[in-house]
Coordinates of C-alpha atoms in Angstrom, one line a residue:
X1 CA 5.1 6.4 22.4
X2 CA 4.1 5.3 18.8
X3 CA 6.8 2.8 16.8
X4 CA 7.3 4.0 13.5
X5 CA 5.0 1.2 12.3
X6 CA 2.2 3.7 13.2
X7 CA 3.4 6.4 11.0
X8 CA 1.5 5.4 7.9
X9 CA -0.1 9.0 7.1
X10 CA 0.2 9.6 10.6
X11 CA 2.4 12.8 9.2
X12 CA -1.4 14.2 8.1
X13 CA -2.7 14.7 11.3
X14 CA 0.3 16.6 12.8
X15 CA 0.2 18.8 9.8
X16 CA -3.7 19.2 10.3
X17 CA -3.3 20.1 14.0
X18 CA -0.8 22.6 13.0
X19 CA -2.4 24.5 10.3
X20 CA -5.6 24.0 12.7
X21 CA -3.4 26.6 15.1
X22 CA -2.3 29.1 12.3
X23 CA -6.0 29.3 11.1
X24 CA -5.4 27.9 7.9
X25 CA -7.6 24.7 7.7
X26 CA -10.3 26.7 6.1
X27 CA -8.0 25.6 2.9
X28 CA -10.1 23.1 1.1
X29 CA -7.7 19.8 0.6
X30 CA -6.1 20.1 4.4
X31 CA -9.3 18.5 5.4
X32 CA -8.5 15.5 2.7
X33 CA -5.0 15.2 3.1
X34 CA -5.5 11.6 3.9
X35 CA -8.9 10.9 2.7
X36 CA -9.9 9.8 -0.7
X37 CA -8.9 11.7 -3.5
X38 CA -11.3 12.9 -6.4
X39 CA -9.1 11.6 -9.8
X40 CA -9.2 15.2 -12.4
X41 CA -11.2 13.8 -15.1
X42 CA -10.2 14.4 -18.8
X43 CA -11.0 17.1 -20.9
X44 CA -12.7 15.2 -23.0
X45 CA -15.5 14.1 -20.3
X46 CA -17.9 16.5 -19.3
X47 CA -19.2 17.8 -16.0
X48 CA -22.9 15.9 -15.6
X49 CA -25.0 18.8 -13.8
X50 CA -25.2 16.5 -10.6
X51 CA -21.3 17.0 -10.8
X52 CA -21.9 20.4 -10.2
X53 CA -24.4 19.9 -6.9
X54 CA -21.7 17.7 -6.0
X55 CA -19.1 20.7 -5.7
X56 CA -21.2 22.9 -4.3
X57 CA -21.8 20.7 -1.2
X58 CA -18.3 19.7 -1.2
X59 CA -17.0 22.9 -0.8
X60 CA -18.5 23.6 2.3
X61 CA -15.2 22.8 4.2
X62 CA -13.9 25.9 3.0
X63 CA -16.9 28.6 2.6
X64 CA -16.2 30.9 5.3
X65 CA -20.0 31.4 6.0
X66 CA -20.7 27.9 7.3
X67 CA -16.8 27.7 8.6
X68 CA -18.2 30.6 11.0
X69 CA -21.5 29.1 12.1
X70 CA -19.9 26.6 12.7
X71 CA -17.4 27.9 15.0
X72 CA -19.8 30.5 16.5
X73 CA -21.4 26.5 17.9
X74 CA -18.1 25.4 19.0
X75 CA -18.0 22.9 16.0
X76 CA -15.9 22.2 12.7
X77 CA -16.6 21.4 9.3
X78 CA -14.4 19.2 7.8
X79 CA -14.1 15.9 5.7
X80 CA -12.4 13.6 7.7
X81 CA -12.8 12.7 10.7
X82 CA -10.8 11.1 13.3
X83 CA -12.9 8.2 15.1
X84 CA -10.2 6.4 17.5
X85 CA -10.5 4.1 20.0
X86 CA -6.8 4.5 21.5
X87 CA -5.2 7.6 21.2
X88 CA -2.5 9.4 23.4
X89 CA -3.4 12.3 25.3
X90 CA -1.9 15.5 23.5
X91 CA -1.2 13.1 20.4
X92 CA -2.7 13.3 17.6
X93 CA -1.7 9.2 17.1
X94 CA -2.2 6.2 18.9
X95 CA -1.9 2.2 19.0
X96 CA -5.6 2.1 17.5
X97 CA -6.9 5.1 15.4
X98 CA -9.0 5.2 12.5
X99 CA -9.8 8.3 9.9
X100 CA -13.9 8.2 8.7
X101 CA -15.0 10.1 5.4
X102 CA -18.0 10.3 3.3
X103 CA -17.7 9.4 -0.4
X104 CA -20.1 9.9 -2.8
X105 CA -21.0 8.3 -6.3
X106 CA -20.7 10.7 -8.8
X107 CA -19.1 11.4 -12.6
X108 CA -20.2 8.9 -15.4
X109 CA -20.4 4.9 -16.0
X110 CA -16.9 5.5 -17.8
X111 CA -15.6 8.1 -15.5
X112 CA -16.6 7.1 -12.2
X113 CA -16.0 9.4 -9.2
X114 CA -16.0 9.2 -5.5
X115 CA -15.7 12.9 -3.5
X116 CA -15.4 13.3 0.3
X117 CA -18.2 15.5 1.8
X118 CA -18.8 17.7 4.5
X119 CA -19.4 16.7 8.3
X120 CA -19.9 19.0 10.7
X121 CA -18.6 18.0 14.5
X122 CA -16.3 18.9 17.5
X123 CA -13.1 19.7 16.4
X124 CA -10.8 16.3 15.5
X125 CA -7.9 17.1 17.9
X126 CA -9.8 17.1 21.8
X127 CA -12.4 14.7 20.2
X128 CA -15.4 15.3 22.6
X129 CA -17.2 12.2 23.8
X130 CA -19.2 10.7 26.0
X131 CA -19.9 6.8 27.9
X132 CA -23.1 5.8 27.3
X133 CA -24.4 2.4 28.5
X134 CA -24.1 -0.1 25.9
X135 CA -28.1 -1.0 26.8
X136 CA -28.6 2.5 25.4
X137 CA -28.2 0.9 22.3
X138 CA -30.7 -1.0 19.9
X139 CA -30.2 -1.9 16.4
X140 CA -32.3 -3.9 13.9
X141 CA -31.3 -7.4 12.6
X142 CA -32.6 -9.9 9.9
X143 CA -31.0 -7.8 7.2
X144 CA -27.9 -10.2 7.1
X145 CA -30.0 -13.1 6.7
X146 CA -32.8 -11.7 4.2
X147 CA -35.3 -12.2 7.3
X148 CA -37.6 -9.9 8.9
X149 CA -35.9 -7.0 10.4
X150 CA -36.2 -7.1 14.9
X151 CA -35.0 -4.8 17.2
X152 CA -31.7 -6.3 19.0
X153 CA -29.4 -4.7 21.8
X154 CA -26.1 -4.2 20.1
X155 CA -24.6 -5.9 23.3
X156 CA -26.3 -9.0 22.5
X157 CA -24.8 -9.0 19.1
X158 CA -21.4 -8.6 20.1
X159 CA -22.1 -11.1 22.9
X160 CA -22.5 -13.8 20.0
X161 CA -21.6 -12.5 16.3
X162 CA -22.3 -15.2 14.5
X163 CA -26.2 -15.5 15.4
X164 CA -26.1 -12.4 13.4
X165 CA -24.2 -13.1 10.5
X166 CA -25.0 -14.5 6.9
X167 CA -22.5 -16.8 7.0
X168 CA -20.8 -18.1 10.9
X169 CA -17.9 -19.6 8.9
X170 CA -16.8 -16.8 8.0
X171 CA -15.5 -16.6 11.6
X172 CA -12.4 -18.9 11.5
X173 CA -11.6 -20.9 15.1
X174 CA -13.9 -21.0 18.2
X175 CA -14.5 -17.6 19.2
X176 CA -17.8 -17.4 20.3
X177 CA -17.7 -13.6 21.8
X178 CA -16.4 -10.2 21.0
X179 CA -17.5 -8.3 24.2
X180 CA -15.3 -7.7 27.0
X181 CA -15.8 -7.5 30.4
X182 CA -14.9 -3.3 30.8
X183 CA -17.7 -3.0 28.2
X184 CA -20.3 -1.4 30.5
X185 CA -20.2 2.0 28.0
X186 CA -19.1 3.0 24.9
X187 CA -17.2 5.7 23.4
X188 CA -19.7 7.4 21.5
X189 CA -19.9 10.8 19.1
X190 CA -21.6 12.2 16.9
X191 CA -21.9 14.1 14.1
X192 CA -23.8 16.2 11.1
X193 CA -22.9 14.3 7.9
X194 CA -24.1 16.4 4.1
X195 CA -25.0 14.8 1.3
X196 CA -25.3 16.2 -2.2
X197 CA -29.2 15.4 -3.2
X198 CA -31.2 17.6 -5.8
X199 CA -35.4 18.1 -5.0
X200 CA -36.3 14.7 -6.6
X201 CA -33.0 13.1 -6.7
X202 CA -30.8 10.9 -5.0
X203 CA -27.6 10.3 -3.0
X204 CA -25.5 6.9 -3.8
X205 CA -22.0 7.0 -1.4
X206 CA -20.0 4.8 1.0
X207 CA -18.6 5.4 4.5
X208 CA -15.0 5.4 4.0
X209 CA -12.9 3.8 7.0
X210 CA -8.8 3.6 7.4
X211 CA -7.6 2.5 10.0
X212 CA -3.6 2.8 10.7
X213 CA -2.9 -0.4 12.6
X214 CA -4.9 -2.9 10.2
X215 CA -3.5 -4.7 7.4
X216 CA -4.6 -7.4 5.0
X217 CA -5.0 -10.8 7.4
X218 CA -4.4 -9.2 10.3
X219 CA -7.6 -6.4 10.9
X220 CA -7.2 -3.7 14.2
X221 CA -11.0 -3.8 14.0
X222 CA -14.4 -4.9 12.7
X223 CA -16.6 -2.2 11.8
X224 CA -20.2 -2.5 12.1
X225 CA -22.6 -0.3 10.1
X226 CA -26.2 0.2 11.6
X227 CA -29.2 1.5 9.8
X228 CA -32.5 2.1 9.9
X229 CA -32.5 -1.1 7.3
X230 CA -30.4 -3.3 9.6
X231 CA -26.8 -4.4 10.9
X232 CA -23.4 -5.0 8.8
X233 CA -20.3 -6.8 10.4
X234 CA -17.1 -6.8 8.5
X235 CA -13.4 -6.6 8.9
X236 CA -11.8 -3.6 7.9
X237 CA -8.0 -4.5 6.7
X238 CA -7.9 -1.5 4.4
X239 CA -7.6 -3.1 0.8
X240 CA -10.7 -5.0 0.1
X241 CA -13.3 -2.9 -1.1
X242 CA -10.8 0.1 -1.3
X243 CA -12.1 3.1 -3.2
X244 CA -12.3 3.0 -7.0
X245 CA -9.7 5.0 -9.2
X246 CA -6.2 4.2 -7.2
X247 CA -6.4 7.4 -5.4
X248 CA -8.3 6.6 -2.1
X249 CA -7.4 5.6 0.9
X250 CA -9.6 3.4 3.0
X251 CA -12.2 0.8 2.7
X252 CA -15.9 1.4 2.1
X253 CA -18.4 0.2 4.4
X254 CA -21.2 -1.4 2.4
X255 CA -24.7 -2.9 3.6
X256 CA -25.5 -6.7 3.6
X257 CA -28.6 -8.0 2.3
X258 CA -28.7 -11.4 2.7
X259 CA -25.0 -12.2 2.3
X260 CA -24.8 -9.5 -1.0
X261 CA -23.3 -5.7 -0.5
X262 CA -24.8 -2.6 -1.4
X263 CA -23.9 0.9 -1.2
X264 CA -25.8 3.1 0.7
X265 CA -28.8 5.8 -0.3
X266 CA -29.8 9.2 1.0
X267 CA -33.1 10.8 -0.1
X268 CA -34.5 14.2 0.9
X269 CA -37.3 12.9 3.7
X270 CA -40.0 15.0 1.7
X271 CA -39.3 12.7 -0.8
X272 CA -39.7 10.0 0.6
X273 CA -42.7 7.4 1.3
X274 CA -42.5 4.7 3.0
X275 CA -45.4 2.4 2.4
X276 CA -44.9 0.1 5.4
X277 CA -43.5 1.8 7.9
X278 CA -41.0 0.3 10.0
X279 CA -40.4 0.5 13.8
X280 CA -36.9 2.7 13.7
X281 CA -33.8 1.4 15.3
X282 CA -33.8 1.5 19.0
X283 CA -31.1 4.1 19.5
X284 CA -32.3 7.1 20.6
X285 CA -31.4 10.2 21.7
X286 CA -33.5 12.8 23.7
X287 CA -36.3 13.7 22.1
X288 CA -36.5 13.1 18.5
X289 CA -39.1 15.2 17.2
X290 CA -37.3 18.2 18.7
X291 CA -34.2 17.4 16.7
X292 CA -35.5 16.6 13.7
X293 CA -33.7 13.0 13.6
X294 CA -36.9 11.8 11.6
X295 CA -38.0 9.1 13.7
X296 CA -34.4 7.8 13.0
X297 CA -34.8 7.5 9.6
X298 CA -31.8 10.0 8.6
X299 CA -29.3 8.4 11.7
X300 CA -26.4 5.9 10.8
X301 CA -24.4 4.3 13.6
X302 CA -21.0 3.5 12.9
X303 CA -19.5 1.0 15.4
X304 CA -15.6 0.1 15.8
X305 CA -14.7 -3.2 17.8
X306 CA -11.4 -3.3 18.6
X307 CA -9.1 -6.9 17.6
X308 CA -6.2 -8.2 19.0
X309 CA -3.4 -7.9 15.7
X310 CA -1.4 -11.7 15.7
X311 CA 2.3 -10.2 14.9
X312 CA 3.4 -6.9 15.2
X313 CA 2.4 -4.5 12.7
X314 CA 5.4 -3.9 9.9
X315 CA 6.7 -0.5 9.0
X316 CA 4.9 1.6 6.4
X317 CA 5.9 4.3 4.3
X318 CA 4.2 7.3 4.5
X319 CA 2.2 8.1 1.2
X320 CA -0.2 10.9 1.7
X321 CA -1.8 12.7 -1.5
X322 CA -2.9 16.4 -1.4
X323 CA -5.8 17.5 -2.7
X324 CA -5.6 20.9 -5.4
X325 CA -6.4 24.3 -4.0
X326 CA -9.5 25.9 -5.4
X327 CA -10.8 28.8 -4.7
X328 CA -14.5 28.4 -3.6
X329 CA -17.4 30.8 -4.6
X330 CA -19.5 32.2 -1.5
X331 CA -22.9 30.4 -1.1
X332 CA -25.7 33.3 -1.4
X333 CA -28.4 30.9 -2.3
X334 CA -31.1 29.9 0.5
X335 CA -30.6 27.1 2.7
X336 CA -33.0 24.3 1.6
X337 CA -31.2 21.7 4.4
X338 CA -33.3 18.6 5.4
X339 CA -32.9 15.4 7.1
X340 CA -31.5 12.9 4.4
X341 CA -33.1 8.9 4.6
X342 CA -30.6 6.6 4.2
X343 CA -31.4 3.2 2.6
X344 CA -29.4 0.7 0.0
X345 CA -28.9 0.9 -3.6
X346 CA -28.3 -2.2 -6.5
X347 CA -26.2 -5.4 -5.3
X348 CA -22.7 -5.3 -6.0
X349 CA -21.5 -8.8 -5.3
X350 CA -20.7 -11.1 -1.7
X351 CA -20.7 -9.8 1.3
X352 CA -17.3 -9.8 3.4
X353 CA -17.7 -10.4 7.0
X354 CA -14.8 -12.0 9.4
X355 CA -13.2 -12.9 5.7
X356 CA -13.0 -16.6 7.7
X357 CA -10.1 -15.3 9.9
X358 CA -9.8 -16.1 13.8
X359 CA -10.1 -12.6 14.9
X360 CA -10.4 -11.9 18.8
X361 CA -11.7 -9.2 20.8
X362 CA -8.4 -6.4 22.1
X363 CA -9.5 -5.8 25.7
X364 CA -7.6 -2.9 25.8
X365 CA -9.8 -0.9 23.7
X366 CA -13.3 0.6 24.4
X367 CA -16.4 0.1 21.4
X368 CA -16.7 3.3 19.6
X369 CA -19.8 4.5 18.4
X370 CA -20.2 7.4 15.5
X371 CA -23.8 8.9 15.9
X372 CA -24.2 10.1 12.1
X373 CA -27.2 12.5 11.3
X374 CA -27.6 12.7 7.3
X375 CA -28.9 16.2 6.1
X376 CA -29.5 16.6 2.1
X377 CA -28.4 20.0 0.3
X378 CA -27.6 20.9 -3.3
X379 CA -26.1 24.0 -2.8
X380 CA -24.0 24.0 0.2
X381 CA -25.7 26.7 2.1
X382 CA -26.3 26.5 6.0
X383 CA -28.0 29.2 7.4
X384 CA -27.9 30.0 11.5
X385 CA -30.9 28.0 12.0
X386 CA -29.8 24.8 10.3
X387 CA -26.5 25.2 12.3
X388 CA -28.2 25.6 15.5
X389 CA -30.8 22.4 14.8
X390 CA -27.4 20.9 14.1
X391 CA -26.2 21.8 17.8
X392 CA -28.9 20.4 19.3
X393 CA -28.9 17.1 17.5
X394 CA -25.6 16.7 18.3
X395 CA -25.7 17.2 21.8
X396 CA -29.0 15.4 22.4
X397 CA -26.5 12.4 21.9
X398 CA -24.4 13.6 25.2
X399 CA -27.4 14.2 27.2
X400 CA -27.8 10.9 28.7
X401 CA -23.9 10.3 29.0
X402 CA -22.2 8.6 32.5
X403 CA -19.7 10.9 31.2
X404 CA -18.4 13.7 28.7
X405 CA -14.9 14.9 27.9
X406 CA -12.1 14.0 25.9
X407 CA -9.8 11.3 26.4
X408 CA -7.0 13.1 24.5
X409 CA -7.0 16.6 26.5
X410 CA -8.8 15.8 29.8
X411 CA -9.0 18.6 32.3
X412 CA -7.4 18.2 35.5
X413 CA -10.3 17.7 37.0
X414 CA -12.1 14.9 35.1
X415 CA -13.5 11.9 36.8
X416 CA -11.9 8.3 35.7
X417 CA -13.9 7.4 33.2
X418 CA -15.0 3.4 32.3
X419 CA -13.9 3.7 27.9
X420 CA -10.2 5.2 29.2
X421 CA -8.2 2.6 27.7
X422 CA -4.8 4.4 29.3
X423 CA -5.7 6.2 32.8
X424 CA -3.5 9.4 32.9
X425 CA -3.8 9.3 36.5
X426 CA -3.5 6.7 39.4
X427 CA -7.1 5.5 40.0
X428 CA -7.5 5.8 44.2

């Protein structure tokens, strides 16, 4: 069972699942409970009129309409997700979970703002996923280095990190590998992820990762964030680059060009023109076309490695904010959903990779991959279509899967499966 050096937040799930069985989660702010937090802004500052897309899109999590779409699909709409990679069945914690959200840029130069956004997935608490071969998996490289970008197996950069890093000393001691020998799969799923972006306009936001175990020196995992523009390693310990304001929770996941970070960029793909078009990542799902994945332009990968912590972790109090209630018009303008293309905004300063500590690769743990598919709005609306397109993408990711279930409730039933880092039963 969890120590109470797990608790951190932990309380937020267990009130999530609960109000998830009372039918109440369609409350915006139970969704956020231990995301980042929007900071009121004065009266004195005014609402810019991107502000306003902004809240439209963010209040899909509790419009009833897409709530119901959604459901009628077997999925959720929330904005934060759970993305473990060691969980207890039935539990709602474990010795390595992590909570994901989407923040995005908003407010003005003096009033900054970063607000979570909608993603639309199987439900948190079962946590549907599926092993897939890690050779299922290409990403592109050259990024970290300012080189040309080249298709590289994922395996083959967590076979040797540092030939794919901007600077190897950043990895203190003599670890040459973080793959283990039970990594014939990964833990993958996916998910729908909505970004605020007006006809013409532009999305600047982060991926937003906490995970519970990790603490400054001492990181539970290295996240690695793929993109059609390349591959970013770094070490998520839950302070550095924590959201801006004093009222988030997490660390943002930034992309490295050449050794500098940058947030990332959605644009609507109508808007967009690429003049030299680049072979897309290798990761790839079904067929494309069908799905409207945009020849992977709109698809992020999200990959957790789990690391072996030096001492054991120290008890935390639990602080957990809560967003306001607000009661949330009903969309009734048309859908006008499209794949999003994610790319890199302005520099922001160095790059922080291993953060020159002598991390090593927990065993225990499978790789989890998060399949995100980006899809631009400014109004919030998802119509039946969009919802089922949705469907289909996301299950174009569990097609080719050695196996599908969940880890956390698994039927009686279910075959052992290679990512199962606790067997519930005896293997024969």
């Amino acid at each position: 069972m969890p120590g109470a050096w797990q608790v951190r937040r932990v309380w937020a799930r267990w009130l999530a699942v609960g109000l998830a069985s009372l039918g109440w989660m369609g409350l915006p702010g139970w969704q956020g409970v231990a995301a980042g937090l929007e900071r009121p802004a004065p009266a004195d500052v005014a609402a810019t009129p991107y502000d306003e897309v902004v809240r439209k899109v963010e209040g899909m999590v509790a419009d009833d309409a897409v709530r119901s779409l959604a459901q009628k699909y077997g999925l959720d709409v929330i904005n934060l997700t759970w993305e473990d990679t060691g969980r207890y069945a039935g539990s709602a914690v474990g010795p390595n979970i992590s909570d994901m959200t989407i923040q995005v840029h908003h407010g003005t130069k003096d009033w900054p703002q970063m607000t979570c956004m909608p993603v639309i997935r199987y439900p948190n608490f079962s946590d549907l996923t599926a092993d897939l071969p890690i050779g299922k998996f290409l990403v592109r490289t050259g990024n970290e280095k300012g080189q040309a970008l080249k298709t590289t197996p994922l395996g083959a950069v967590l076979e040797d990190p540092r030939a794919f890093m901007s600077d190897p000393r950043s990895w203190a001691g003599t670890g040459t590998t973080l793959l283990a020998e039970k990594d014939t799969h990964f833990l993958v799923s996916a998910q729908a992820c909505f970004l605020p972006i007006p006809k013409e306009g532009e999305a600047t936001f982060n991926p937003v990762l906490f995970n519970y175990q990790s603490r400054p020196g001492d990181p539970a995992v290295l996240a690695i964030l793929v993109t059609r523009e390349g591959t970013s390693m770094t070490v998520i310990d839950n302070q550095r680059d924590a959201v801006p304001g004093g009222w988030g929770f997490g660390q943002r996941l930034f992309f490295n060009s050449n050794g500098q970070k940058a947030s990332l960029t959605g644009k609507r793909l109508s808007d967009f023109h690429d003049p030299s078009p680049a072979r897309p990542s290798g990761s790839s799902f079904g067929d494309e076309a069908k799905a409207g994945q945009a020849r992977g332009l709109n698809m992020v990968l999200l990959v957790q490695v789990p690391l072996k912590q030096k001492t054991p972790p120290v008890l935390y109090e639990t602080e957990g904010k809560m967003m306001t209630f607000e009661d949330v018009a009903p969309a009734v303008a048309p859908s006008n959903v499209e794949a999003a293309v994610i790319g890199h905004g302005a520099l922001e300063g160095p790059f922080v990779e291993f953060d020159k500590l002598d991390i090593e690769r927990d065993p225990r743990f499978p790789v989890r991959v998060t399949v995100q598919f980006y899809k631009a709005t400014d109004n919030g609306v998802v119509s039946e279509e969009d919802m089922r397109a949705i469907k289909e993408q996301l299950d174009l990711v569990y097609k080719d899967a050695t196996y599908i279930g969940s880890l956390v409730v698994p039927a009686s039933n279910d075959p052992d499966r290679p990512t199962d880092w606790k067997p519930t039963r005896p293997r024969l």
